[in-house]
Amino acid sequence: MEFQWTRKDLLSLYDLEPREIEFILDTAAEFKKVSQRNVKKVPALRGKTVVNFFVEPSTRTRVSFELAEQRLSADIVNMSAGTSSLKKGETLLDTVKNIEALQVDLVVMRHSAPGAQDFIARHLTCGVVNAGDGAHAHPTQALLDIFTIRERKGSIKGLNVTILGDILHSRVARSNIWGLLKLGANVTVAGPATLTPREFESIGVRVCHDLREAVADADVVNLLRIQHERQTAGFFPSIGEYAKFFGINSDTEKYLKPDCIIMHPGPINRDVELSSEVADGPRSVILEQVTNGLAVRMAVLFLVAGCVKR
Ligand code: CP
């Protein structure tokens, strides 16, 4: 029997079965073909309304969702916290309940508080898509990362994927870890001991604090941004020291296998996580990730919108 998508929300990859992740990826592959056509638009969400509610800054995710909604022919409203009544003390729940009262079908939300989207999804009949919640989850980023790996490497099962950098503060790392483990990859997290907690070992992730060892057998190295804004303590002595011991540049690139690809969710700190030669070099699939994000978000919006009961 053909697989049937049944969720009105996409909150985290932790919640999903492997076949659900694969179904999103397969649906995204179909939507990618739409973006390669002369006419890049389909009527899949015609008559549906989507509110993009970003309570935290974003470039890639916000633009990508907005474009995905346009390509699906949805009606769109963009809201930011600074210009909403949250500023006047309205609660988040009251704000989103008011949005829902306008017969909105989907809310795409980014919020700095982990769990904010799970909380509103429990109170709304419209669909909720998590566009990143604090250091908890960023499911569409992980899906686009996994889509890009699958496109480049053929499948995920058995691949060695190293996630390098600020794991402690990273929703991208957490979502990638859940998605990749569910699809059978071997996952290593690496970086300074202060940013790569040993706790990840309990879920089957290898934890490594030596760059050379961490990347030696990697098929994929996904570099994460040093998140200055989330760091409340000095997790390493200096940015220069981080770049020296954990940056990928023309010196350290030689530790990688010849066919190892380099990923980064953006925004990049050039000459910190990676040098420009690597970011813009032949191993880099960073802009492919961005392109694939559009197809993945079209797929997610299409699937969840189909499960909103009105
Ligand atoms: N990768 C990512 O989430 O980037 P933005 O913060 O620009 O959306």
PDB file of C-alpha atoms and ligand atoms in Angstrom:
ATOM      1  CA  MET A   1       0.000   0.000   0.000  1.00  0.00           C
ATOM      2  CA  GLU A   2       1.253   3.490  -0.827  1.00  0.00           C
ATOM      3  CA  PHE A   3       2.542   5.493   2.130  1.00  0.00           C
ATOM      4  CA  GLN A   4       0.134   8.105   3.509  1.00  0.00           C
ATOM      5  CA  TRP A   5       1.395  11.277   5.273  1.00  0.00           C
ATOM      6  CA  THR A   6      -0.757  11.944   8.384  1.00  0.00           C
ATOM      7  CA  ARG A   7       0.823  14.850  10.315  1.00  0.00           C
ATOM      8  CA  LYS A   8      -0.501  18.423  10.313  1.00  0.00           C
ATOM      9  CA  ASP A   9       2.724  19.681  11.970  1.00  0.00           C
ATOM     10  CA  LEU A  10       6.445  19.247  11.378  1.00  0.00           C
ATOM     11  CA  LEU A  11       8.120  19.926  14.698  1.00  0.00           C
ATOM     12  CA  SER A  12      11.200  17.699  14.890  1.00  0.00           C
ATOM     13  CA  LEU A  13      12.858  14.752  13.160  1.00  0.00           C
ATOM     14  CA  TYR A  14      12.967  12.979  16.535  1.00  0.00           C
ATOM     15  CA  ASP A  15       9.201  12.368  16.138  1.00  0.00           C
ATOM     16  CA  LEU A  16       9.391  10.912  12.620  1.00  0.00           C
ATOM     17  CA  GLU A  17       9.667   7.322  11.440  1.00  0.00           C
ATOM     18  CA  PRO A  18      12.437   6.630   8.876  1.00  0.00           C
ATOM     19  CA  ARG A  19       9.804   6.039   6.157  1.00  0.00           C
ATOM     20  CA  GLU A  20       8.280   9.464   6.906  1.00  0.00           C
ATOM     21  CA  ILE A  21      11.688  11.123   6.427  1.00  0.00           C
ATOM     22  CA  GLU A  22      12.200   9.197   3.193  1.00  0.00           C
ATOM     23  CA  PHE A  23       8.723  10.172   1.998  1.00  0.00           C
ATOM     24  CA  ILE A  24       9.525  13.874   2.509  1.00  0.00           C
ATOM     25  CA  LEU A  25      12.817  13.421   0.605  1.00  0.00           C
ATOM     26  CA  ASP A  26      11.075  11.609  -2.256  1.00  0.00           C
ATOM     27  CA  THR A  27       8.382  14.305  -2.408  1.00  0.00           C
ATOM     28  CA  ALA A  28      11.105  16.982  -2.402  1.00  0.00           C
ATOM     29  CA  ALA A  29      12.812  15.274  -5.351  1.00  0.00           C
ATOM     30  CA  GLU A  30       9.574  15.712  -7.325  1.00  0.00           C
ATOM     31  CA  PHE A  31       9.286  19.377  -6.300  1.00  0.00           C
ATOM     32  CA  LYS A  32      12.912  19.980  -7.271  1.00  0.00           C
ATOM     33  CA  LYS A  33      11.894  19.209 -10.851  1.00  0.00           C
ATOM     34  CA  VAL A  34       9.331  22.047 -10.651  1.00  0.00           C
ATOM     35  CA  SER A  35      12.100  24.540  -9.835  1.00  0.00           C
ATOM     36  CA  GLN A  36      14.045  23.385 -12.894  1.00  0.00           C
ATOM     37  CA  ARG A  37      11.142  24.110 -15.228  1.00  0.00           C
ATOM     38  CA  ASN A  38      10.515  27.280 -17.195  1.00  0.00           C
ATOM     39  CA  VAL A  39       7.337  27.912 -15.182  1.00  0.00           C
ATOM     40  CA  LYS A  40       8.376  27.288 -11.580  1.00  0.00           C
ATOM     41  CA  LYS A  41       4.941  27.371 -10.022  1.00  0.00           C
ATOM     42  CA  VAL A  42       2.275  24.739  -9.228  1.00  0.00           C
ATOM     43  CA  PRO A  43      -1.251  25.241  -7.830  1.00  0.00           C
ATOM     44  CA  ALA A  44      -0.804  22.745  -4.954  1.00  0.00           C
ATOM     45  CA  LEU A  45      -1.597  25.279  -2.167  1.00  0.00           C
ATOM     46  CA  ARG A  46      -3.908  27.580  -4.114  1.00  0.00           C
ATOM     47  CA  GLY A  47      -6.524  28.959  -1.704  1.00  0.00           C
ATOM     48  CA  LYS A  48      -4.400  28.141   1.388  1.00  0.00           C
ATOM     49  CA  THR A  49      -2.946  30.850   3.612  1.00  0.00           C
ATOM     50  CA  VAL A  50       0.444  30.593   5.313  1.00  0.00           C
ATOM     51  CA  VAL A  51       1.755  32.955   7.987  1.00  0.00           C
ATOM     52  CA  ASN A  52       5.532  33.146   8.388  1.00  0.00           C
ATOM     53  CA  PHE A  53       6.146  34.217  11.970  1.00  0.00           C
ATOM     54  CA  PHE A  54       9.845  34.791  12.681  1.00  0.00           C
ATOM     55  CA  VAL A  55      10.550  35.735  16.286  1.00  0.00           C
ATOM     56  CA  GLU A  56      14.311  35.339  15.681  1.00  0.00           C
ATOM     57  CA  PRO A  57      16.474  36.564  12.769  1.00  0.00           C
ATOM     58  CA  SER A  58      16.792  34.462   9.610  1.00  0.00           C
ATOM     59  CA  THR A  59      17.898  34.907   6.014  1.00  0.00           C
ATOM     60  CA  ARG A  60      17.986  31.479   4.336  1.00  0.00           C
ATOM     61  CA  THR A  61      15.073  29.812   6.111  1.00  0.00           C
ATOM     62  CA  ARG A  62      12.676  32.763   5.867  1.00  0.00           C
ATOM     63  CA  VAL A  63      13.366  33.487   2.204  1.00  0.00           C
ATOM     64  CA  SER A  64      13.308  29.791   1.350  1.00  0.00           C
ATOM     65  CA  PHE A  65       9.931  29.216   3.047  1.00  0.00           C
ATOM     66  CA  GLU A  66       8.460  32.327   1.453  1.00  0.00           C
ATOM     67  CA  LEU A  67       9.630  31.303  -1.994  1.00  0.00           C
ATOM     68  CA  ALA A  68       8.420  27.728  -1.454  1.00  0.00           C
ATOM     69  CA  GLU A  69       4.967  29.061  -0.539  1.00  0.00           C
ATOM     70  CA  GLN A  70       4.909  31.287  -3.628  1.00  0.00           C
ATOM     71  CA  ARG A  71       5.922  28.376  -5.848  1.00  0.00           C
ATOM     72  CA  LEU A  72       3.018  26.383  -4.382  1.00  0.00           C
ATOM     73  CA  SER A  73       0.615  29.318  -5.078  1.00  0.00           C
ATOM     74  CA  ALA A  74      -0.268  29.902  -1.396  1.00  0.00           C
ATOM     75  CA  ASP A  75      -1.341  33.282  -0.009  1.00  0.00           C
ATOM     76  CA  ILE A  76       1.340  34.550   2.369  1.00  0.00           C
ATOM     77  CA  VAL A  77       1.571  36.898   5.342  1.00  0.00           C
ATOM     78  CA  ASN A  78       4.964  37.688   6.879  1.00  0.00           C
ATOM     79  CA  MET A  79       5.158  38.702  10.536  1.00  0.00           C
ATOM     80  CA  SER A  80       8.093  39.554  12.753  1.00  0.00           C
ATOM     81  CA  ALA A  81       8.139  39.859  16.524  1.00  0.00           C
ATOM     82  CA  GLY A  82       9.305  43.473  16.486  1.00  0.00           C
ATOM     83  CA  THR A  83       6.204  44.685  14.663  1.00  0.00           C
ATOM     84  CA  SER A  84       3.676  42.369  16.350  1.00  0.00           C
ATOM     85  CA  SER A  85       1.644  42.836  19.533  1.00  0.00           C
ATOM     86  CA  LEU A  86       4.122  40.580  21.363  1.00  0.00           C
ATOM     87  CA  LYS A  87       5.879  43.925  21.840  1.00  0.00           C
ATOM     88  CA  LYS A  88       2.845  45.158  23.817  1.00  0.00           C
ATOM     89  CA  GLY A  89       2.890  42.144  26.127  1.00  0.00           C
ATOM     90  CA  GLU A  90       0.475  39.845  24.288  1.00  0.00           C
ATOM     91  CA  THR A  91       1.282  36.188  24.966  1.00  0.00           C
ATOM     92  CA  LEU A  92       2.593  33.977  22.181  1.00  0.00           C
ATOM     93  CA  LEU A  93      -0.487  31.778  22.455  1.00  0.00           C
ATOM     94  CA  ASP A  94      -2.884  34.734  22.181  1.00  0.00           C
ATOM     95  CA  THR A  95      -0.950  36.003  19.165  1.00  0.00           C
ATOM     96  CA  VAL A  96      -1.122  32.707  17.290  1.00  0.00           C
ATOM     97  CA  LYS A  97      -4.756  32.067  18.323  1.00  0.00           C
ATOM     98  CA  ASN A  98      -5.613  35.426  16.735  1.00  0.00           C
ATOM     99  CA  ILE A  99      -3.742  34.457  13.582  1.00  0.00           C
ATOM    100  CA  GLU A 100      -5.639  31.180  13.464  1.00  0.00           C
ATOM    101  CA  ALA A 101      -8.976  32.999  13.899  1.00  0.00           C
ATOM    102  CA  LEU A 102      -8.293  34.554  10.484  1.00  0.00           C
ATOM    103  CA  GLN A 103      -8.692  31.066   8.927  1.00  0.00           C
ATOM    104  CA  VAL A 104      -4.979  30.620   8.348  1.00  0.00           C
ATOM    105  CA  ASP A 105      -3.997  27.096   7.288  1.00  0.00           C
ATOM    106  CA  LEU A 106      -0.316  26.969   8.292  1.00  0.00           C
ATOM    107  CA  VAL A 107       1.996  28.858  10.640  1.00  0.00           C
ATOM    108  CA  VAL A 108       5.729  28.620   9.921  1.00  0.00           C
ATOM    109  CA  MET A 109       7.490  29.805  13.058  1.00  0.00           C
ATOM    110  CA  ARG A 110      11.020  30.463  14.243  1.00  0.00           C
ATOM    111  CA  HIS A 111      11.449  31.165  17.945  1.00  0.00           C
ATOM    112  CA  SER A 112      14.375  31.408  20.354  1.00  0.00           C
ATOM    113  CA  ALA A 113      12.586  29.315  23.015  1.00  0.00           C
ATOM    114  CA  PRO A 114      13.026  25.538  22.657  1.00  0.00           C
ATOM    115  CA  GLY A 115       9.592  23.908  22.461  1.00  0.00           C
ATOM    116  CA  ALA A 116       7.681  27.058  21.437  1.00  0.00           C
ATOM    117  CA  GLN A 117       6.368  25.400  18.243  1.00  0.00           C
ATOM    118  CA  ASP A 118       5.399  22.165  20.068  1.00  0.00           C
ATOM    119  CA  PHE A 119       3.467  24.319  22.540  1.00  0.00           C
ATOM    120  CA  ILE A 120       1.490  26.258  19.935  1.00  0.00           C
ATOM    121  CA  ALA A 121       0.880  23.146  17.803  1.00  0.00           C
ATOM    122  CA  ARG A 122      -0.929  21.545  20.751  1.00  0.00           C
ATOM    123  CA  HIS A 123      -3.328  24.512  20.876  1.00  0.00           C
ATOM    124  CA  LEU A 124      -3.957  25.135  17.172  1.00  0.00           C
ATOM    125  CA  THR A 125      -5.979  23.260  14.585  1.00  0.00           C
ATOM    126  CA  CYS A 126      -3.962  24.831  11.765  1.00  0.00           C
ATOM    127  CA  GLY A 127      -0.629  23.246  10.869  1.00  0.00           C
ATOM    128  CA  VAL A 128       2.643  24.336  12.469  1.00  0.00           C
ATOM    129  CA  VAL A 129       6.061  24.034  10.827  1.00  0.00           C
ATOM    130  CA  ASN A 130       9.138  24.521  12.984  1.00  0.00           C
ATOM    131  CA  ALA A 131      11.631  26.861  11.292  1.00  0.00           C
ATOM    132  CA  GLY A 132      14.041  26.560  14.241  1.00  0.00           C
ATOM    133  CA  ASP A 133      13.451  26.685  18.010  1.00  0.00           C
ATOM    134  CA  GLY A 134      16.381  27.754  20.174  1.00  0.00           C
ATOM    135  CA  ALA A 135      19.048  25.051  20.384  1.00  0.00           C
ATOM    136  CA  HIS A 136      16.414  22.310  20.060  1.00  0.00           C
ATOM    137  CA  ALA A 137      15.389  21.531  16.478  1.00  0.00           C
ATOM    138  CA  HIS A 138      15.573  22.776  12.891  1.00  0.00           C
ATOM    139  CA  PRO A 139      13.911  19.941  11.007  1.00  0.00           C
ATOM    140  CA  THR A 140      13.768  21.477   7.529  1.00  0.00           C
ATOM    141  CA  GLN A 141      17.490  22.345   7.690  1.00  0.00           C
ATOM    142  CA  ALA A 142      18.328  18.733   8.568  1.00  0.00           C
ATOM    143  CA  LEU A 143      16.008  17.453   5.833  1.00  0.00           C
ATOM    144  CA  LEU A 144      17.693  19.626   3.221  1.00  0.00           C
ATOM    145  CA  ASP A 145      21.104  18.517   4.480  1.00  0.00           C
ATOM    146  CA  ILE A 146      20.088  14.862   4.264  1.00  0.00           C
ATOM    147  CA  PHE A 147      18.486  15.424   0.848  1.00  0.00           C
ATOM    148  CA  THR A 148      21.768  16.927  -0.392  1.00  0.00           C
ATOM    149  CA  ILE A 149      23.809  14.032   1.030  1.00  0.00           C
ATOM    150  CA  ARG A 150      21.447  11.495  -0.546  1.00  0.00           C
ATOM    151  CA  GLU A 151      21.626  13.268  -3.896  1.00  0.00           C
ATOM    152  CA  ARG A 152      25.450  13.344  -3.795  1.00  0.00           C
ATOM    153  CA  LYS A 153      26.123   9.924  -2.255  1.00  0.00           C
ATOM    154  CA  GLY A 154      23.131   7.867  -3.417  1.00  0.00           C
ATOM    155  CA  SER A 155      21.912   6.767   0.019  1.00  0.00           C
ATOM    156  CA  ILE A 156      22.416   7.515   3.703  1.00  0.00           C
ATOM    157  CA  LYS A 157      22.759   4.028   5.175  1.00  0.00           C
ATOM    158  CA  GLY A 158      26.332   3.229   6.201  1.00  0.00           C
ATOM    159  CA  LEU A 159      27.735   6.687   5.403  1.00  0.00           C
ATOM    160  CA  ASN A 160      30.148   8.301   7.867  1.00  0.00           C
ATOM    161  CA  VAL A 161      28.979  11.820   8.643  1.00  0.00           C
ATOM    162  CA  THR A 162      30.998  14.142  10.880  1.00  0.00           C
ATOM    163  CA  ILE A 163      29.310  17.206  12.333  1.00  0.00           C
ATOM    164  CA  LEU A 164      32.038  19.604  13.372  1.00  0.00           C
ATOM    165  CA  GLY A 165      31.766  22.716  15.524  1.00  0.00           C
ATOM    166  CA  ASP A 166      29.419  24.136  18.114  1.00  0.00           C
ATOM    167  CA  ILE A 167      27.247  21.081  18.790  1.00  0.00           C
ATOM    168  CA  LEU A 168      26.194  22.275  22.241  1.00  0.00           C
ATOM    169  CA  HIS A 169      24.198  25.260  20.966  1.00  0.00           C
ATOM    170  CA  SER A 170      23.110  23.765  17.650  1.00  0.00           C
ATOM    171  CA  ARG A 171      19.546  22.851  16.665  1.00  0.00           C
ATOM    172  CA  VAL A 172      20.974  21.914  13.253  1.00  0.00           C
ATOM    173  CA  ALA A 173      23.256  19.318  14.870  1.00  0.00           C
ATOM    174  CA  ARG A 174      20.438  17.790  16.931  1.00  0.00           C
ATOM    175  CA  SER A 175      18.086  17.526  13.958  1.00  0.00           C
ATOM    176  CA  ASN A 176      20.805  16.115  11.698  1.00  0.00           C
ATOM    177  CA  ILE A 177      21.788  13.561  14.327  1.00  0.00           C
ATOM    178  CA  TRP A 178      18.211  12.245  14.681  1.00  0.00           C
ATOM    179  CA  GLY A 179      17.561  12.165  10.963  1.00  0.00           C
ATOM    180  CA  LEU A 180      20.887  10.577  10.030  1.00  0.00           C
ATOM    181  CA  LEU A 181      20.722   7.921  12.760  1.00  0.00           C
ATOM    182  CA  LYS A 182      17.176   6.998  11.734  1.00  0.00           C
ATOM    183  CA  LEU A 183      18.364   6.489   8.153  1.00  0.00           C
ATOM    184  CA  GLY A 184      21.341   4.357   9.204  1.00  0.00           C
ATOM    185  CA  ALA A 185      24.344   6.722   8.993  1.00  0.00           C
ATOM    186  CA  ASN A 186      27.308   6.573  11.377  1.00  0.00           C
ATOM    187  CA  VAL A 187      27.457   9.984  13.044  1.00  0.00           C
ATOM    188  CA  THR A 188      30.473  11.631  14.683  1.00  0.00           C
ATOM    189  CA  VAL A 189      30.273  14.963  16.474  1.00  0.00           C
ATOM    190  CA  ALA A 190      33.543  16.838  16.873  1.00  0.00           C
ATOM    191  CA  GLY A 191      34.891  20.058  18.289  1.00  0.00           C
ATOM    192  CA  PRO A 192      36.305  21.423  21.530  1.00  0.00           C
ATOM    193  CA  ALA A 193      35.289  19.328  24.555  1.00  0.00           C
ATOM    194  CA  THR A 194      33.271  22.249  25.895  1.00  0.00           C
ATOM    195  CA  LEU A 195      31.077  22.306  22.773  1.00  0.00           C
ATOM    196  CA  THR A 196      30.766  18.541  22.129  1.00  0.00           C
ATOM    197  CA  PRO A 197      29.272  16.908  25.221  1.00  0.00           C
ATOM    198  CA  ARG A 198      29.923  13.177  25.800  1.00  0.00           C
ATOM    199  CA  GLU A 199      26.149  12.745  26.430  1.00  0.00           C
ATOM    200  CA  PHE A 200      25.693  12.235  22.675  1.00  0.00           C
ATOM    201  CA  GLU A 201      27.441   8.849  23.031  1.00  0.00           C
ATOM    202  CA  SER A 202      24.361   7.494  24.816  1.00  0.00           C
ATOM    203  CA  ILE A 203      22.332   7.758  21.575  1.00  0.00           C
ATOM    204  CA  GLY A 204      24.962   6.053  19.429  1.00  0.00           C
ATOM    205  CA  VAL A 205      26.993   9.058  18.261  1.00  0.00           C
ATOM    206  CA  ARG A 206      30.808   9.012  18.296  1.00  0.00           C
ATOM    207  CA  VAL A 207      32.231  12.049  20.133  1.00  0.00           C
ATOM    208  CA  CYS A 208      35.692  13.204  19.091  1.00  0.00           C
ATOM    209  CA  HIS A 209      37.875  16.138  20.101  1.00  0.00           C
ATOM    210  CA  ASP A 210      40.647  15.731  17.542  1.00  0.00           C
ATOM    211  CA  LEU A 211      40.034  17.152  14.059  1.00  0.00           C
ATOM    212  CA  ARG A 212      42.199  14.686  12.154  1.00  0.00           C
ATOM    213  CA  GLU A 213      40.641  11.668  13.821  1.00  0.00           C
ATOM    214  CA  ALA A 214      37.115  13.082  13.415  1.00  0.00           C
ATOM    215  CA  VAL A 215      37.313  13.575   9.658  1.00  0.00           C
ATOM    216  CA  ALA A 216      39.659  10.746   8.567  1.00  0.00           C
ATOM    217  CA  ASP A 217      36.933   8.325   7.393  1.00  0.00           C
ATOM    218  CA  ALA A 218      34.173  10.888   6.795  1.00  0.00           C
ATOM    219  CA  ASP A 219      32.103  10.812   3.613  1.00  0.00           C
ATOM    220  CA  VAL A 220      30.540  14.104   4.673  1.00  0.00           C
ATOM    221  CA  VAL A 221      31.767  16.870   6.978  1.00  0.00           C
ATOM    222  CA  ASN A 222      29.027  19.254   8.049  1.00  0.00           C
ATOM    223  CA  LEU A 223      30.567  22.362   9.614  1.00  0.00           C
ATOM    224  CA  LEU A 224      28.548  24.345  12.118  1.00  0.00           C
ATOM    225  CA  ARG A 225      28.718  28.012  12.823  1.00  0.00           C
ATOM    226  CA  ILE A 226      30.296  29.269  16.034  1.00  0.00           C
ATOM    227  CA  GLN A 227      27.200  30.883  17.554  1.00  0.00           C
ATOM    228  CA  HIS A 228      28.536  33.964  19.278  1.00  0.00           C
ATOM    229  CA  GLU A 229      24.992  35.030  20.197  1.00  0.00           C
ATOM    230  CA  ARG A 230      24.205  31.824  22.156  1.00  0.00           C
ATOM    231  CA  GLN A 231      27.502  31.570  24.013  1.00  0.00           C
ATOM    232  CA  THR A 232      27.226  32.758  27.574  1.00  0.00           C
ATOM    233  CA  ALA A 233      30.682  31.591  28.657  1.00  0.00           C
ATOM    234  CA  GLY A 234      34.125  31.307  27.080  1.00  0.00           C
ATOM    235  CA  PHE A 235      33.914  27.821  25.552  1.00  0.00           C
ATOM    236  CA  PHE A 236      37.331  28.179  23.916  1.00  0.00           C
ATOM    237  CA  PRO A 237      40.143  30.682  24.416  1.00  0.00           C
ATOM    238  CA  SER A 238      39.766  32.637  21.156  1.00  0.00           C
ATOM    239  CA  ILE A 239      38.292  32.479  17.657  1.00  0.00           C
ATOM    240  CA  GLY A 240      41.842  32.216  16.294  1.00  0.00           C
ATOM    241  CA  GLU A 241      42.479  29.174  18.454  1.00  0.00           C
ATOM    242  CA  TYR A 242      39.230  27.554  17.319  1.00  0.00           C
ATOM    243  CA  ALA A 243      40.139  28.131  13.658  1.00  0.00           C
ATOM    244  CA  LYS A 244      43.626  26.693  14.224  1.00  0.00           C
ATOM    245  CA  PHE A 245      42.466  23.454  15.879  1.00  0.00           C
ATOM    246  CA  PHE A 246      39.035  22.864  14.272  1.00  0.00           C
ATOM    247  CA  GLY A 247      38.847  24.966  11.095  1.00  0.00           C
ATOM    248  CA  ILE A 248      38.888  23.324   7.652  1.00  0.00           C
ATOM    249  CA  ASN A 249      41.343  25.156   5.426  1.00  0.00           C
ATOM    250  CA  SER A 250      43.992  24.349   2.821  1.00  0.00           C
ATOM    251  CA  ASP A 251      46.206  22.819   5.565  1.00  0.00           C
ATOM    252  CA  THR A 252      43.604  20.632   7.250  1.00  0.00           C
ATOM    253  CA  GLU A 253      41.704  19.728   4.057  1.00  0.00           C
ATOM    254  CA  LYS A 254      44.410  17.122   3.416  1.00  0.00           C
ATOM    255  CA  TYR A 255      43.007  15.029   6.285  1.00  0.00           C
ATOM    256  CA  LEU A 256      39.785  14.495   4.277  1.00  0.00           C
ATOM    257  CA  LYS A 257      39.108  11.600   1.908  1.00  0.00           C
ATOM    258  CA  PRO A 258      39.242  12.727  -1.756  1.00  0.00           C
ATOM    259  CA  ASP A 259      35.469  12.306  -2.195  1.00  0.00           C
ATOM    260  CA  CYS A 260      34.443  13.831   1.130  1.00  0.00           C
ATOM    261  CA  ILE A 261      31.939  16.674   0.684  1.00  0.00           C
ATOM    262  CA  ILE A 262      31.811  19.818   2.806  1.00  0.00           C
ATOM    263  CA  MET A 263      28.499  21.190   4.060  1.00  0.00           C
ATOM    264  CA  HIS A 264      27.513  24.204   6.148  1.00  0.00           C
ATOM    265  CA  PRO A 265      23.981  25.361   7.023  1.00  0.00           C
ATOM    266  CA  GLY A 266      25.013  29.021   6.935  1.00  0.00           C
ATOM    267  CA  PRO A 267      25.548  31.711   7.833  1.00  0.00           C
ATOM    268  CA  ILE A 268      29.284  31.048   7.454  1.00  0.00           C
ATOM    269  CA  ASN A 269      31.987  32.636   9.584  1.00  0.00           C
ATOM    270  CA  ARG A 270      34.676  32.692   6.893  1.00  0.00           C
ATOM    271  CA  ASP A 271      38.157  31.838   8.219  1.00  0.00           C
ATOM    272  CA  VAL A 272      36.650  30.465  11.423  1.00  0.00           C
ATOM    273  CA  GLU A 273      34.843  27.188  10.601  1.00  0.00           C
ATOM    274  CA  LEU A 274      36.284  27.104   7.102  1.00  0.00           C
ATOM    275  CA  SER A 275      38.460  29.120   4.776  1.00  0.00           C
ATOM    276  CA  SER A 276      37.152  30.702   1.582  1.00  0.00           C
ATOM    277  CA  GLU A 277      39.169  28.209  -0.550  1.00  0.00           C
ATOM    278  CA  VAL A 278      37.169  25.389   1.029  1.00  0.00           C
ATOM    279  CA  ALA A 279      33.812  27.206   1.208  1.00  0.00           C
ATOM    280  CA  ASP A 280      33.990  28.072  -2.484  1.00  0.00           C
ATOM    281  CA  GLY A 281      36.007  25.023  -3.567  1.00  0.00           C
ATOM    282  CA  PRO A 282      35.078  21.798  -5.382  1.00  0.00           C
ATOM    283  CA  ARG A 283      34.126  19.829  -2.244  1.00  0.00           C
ATOM    284  CA  SER A 284      31.640  22.416  -1.083  1.00  0.00           C
ATOM    285  CA  VAL A 285      27.922  21.723  -1.559  1.00  0.00           C
ATOM    286  CA  ILE A 286      26.875  24.720   0.535  1.00  0.00           C
ATOM    287  CA  LEU A 287      24.886  26.475  -2.184  1.00  0.00           C
ATOM    288  CA  GLU A 288      23.373  23.172  -3.334  1.00  0.00           C
ATOM    289  CA  GLN A 289      22.011  22.868   0.216  1.00  0.00           C
ATOM    290  CA  VAL A 290      20.302  26.237  -0.206  1.00  0.00           C
ATOM    291  CA  THR A 291      18.826  25.225  -3.581  1.00  0.00           C
ATOM    292  CA  ASN A 292      17.589  21.917  -2.160  1.00  0.00           C
ATOM    293  CA  GLY A 293      16.056  23.712   0.820  1.00  0.00           C
ATOM    294  CA  LEU A 294      13.451  25.194  -1.472  1.00  0.00           C
ATOM    295  CA  ALA A 295      12.338  21.775  -2.741  1.00  0.00           C
ATOM    296  CA  VAL A 296      12.357  20.304   0.768  1.00  0.00           C
ATOM    297  CA  ARG A 297      10.222  23.147   2.138  1.00  0.00           C
ATOM    298  CA  MET A 298       7.789  22.847  -0.769  1.00  0.00           C
ATOM    299  CA  ALA A 299       7.438  19.162   0.113  1.00  0.00           C
ATOM    300  CA  VAL A 300       6.931  19.810   3.835  1.00  0.00           C
ATOM    301  CA  LEU A 301       4.354  22.563   3.260  1.00  0.00           C
ATOM    302  CA  PHE A 302       2.482  20.447   0.723  1.00  0.00           C
ATOM    303  CA  LEU A 303       2.360  17.384   2.991  1.00  0.00           C
ATOM    304  CA  VAL A 304       1.343  19.093   6.228  1.00  0.00           C
ATOM    305  CA  ALA A 305      -1.221  21.339   4.493  1.00  0.00           C
ATOM    306  CA  GLY A 306      -2.905  18.195   3.226  1.00  0.00           C
ATOM    307  CA  CYS A 307      -3.528  17.089   6.835  1.00  0.00           C
ATOM    308  CA  VAL A 308      -5.036  20.341   8.197  1.00  0.00           C
ATOM    309  CA  LYS A 309      -8.718  19.685   8.943  1.00  0.00           C
ATOM    310  CA  ARG A 310     -10.969  22.725   8.392  1.00  0.00           C
TER     311      ARG A 310
HETATM  312  N1   CP B   1      20.588  27.856   8.120  1.00  0.00           N
HETATM  313  C1   CP B   1      19.744  28.770   8.666  1.00  0.00           C
HETATM  314  O1   CP B   1      18.828  28.424   9.448  1.00  0.00           O
HETATM  315  O2   CP B   1      19.996  30.054   8.305  1.00  0.00           O
HETATM  316  P1   CP B   1      19.128  31.330   8.684  1.00  0.00           P
HETATM  317  O3   CP B   1      19.311  31.551  10.172  1.00  0.00           O
HETATM  318  O4   CP B   1      19.640  32.449   7.849  1.00  0.00           O
HETATM  319  O5   CP B   1      17.677  31.000   8.403  1.00  0.00           O
END
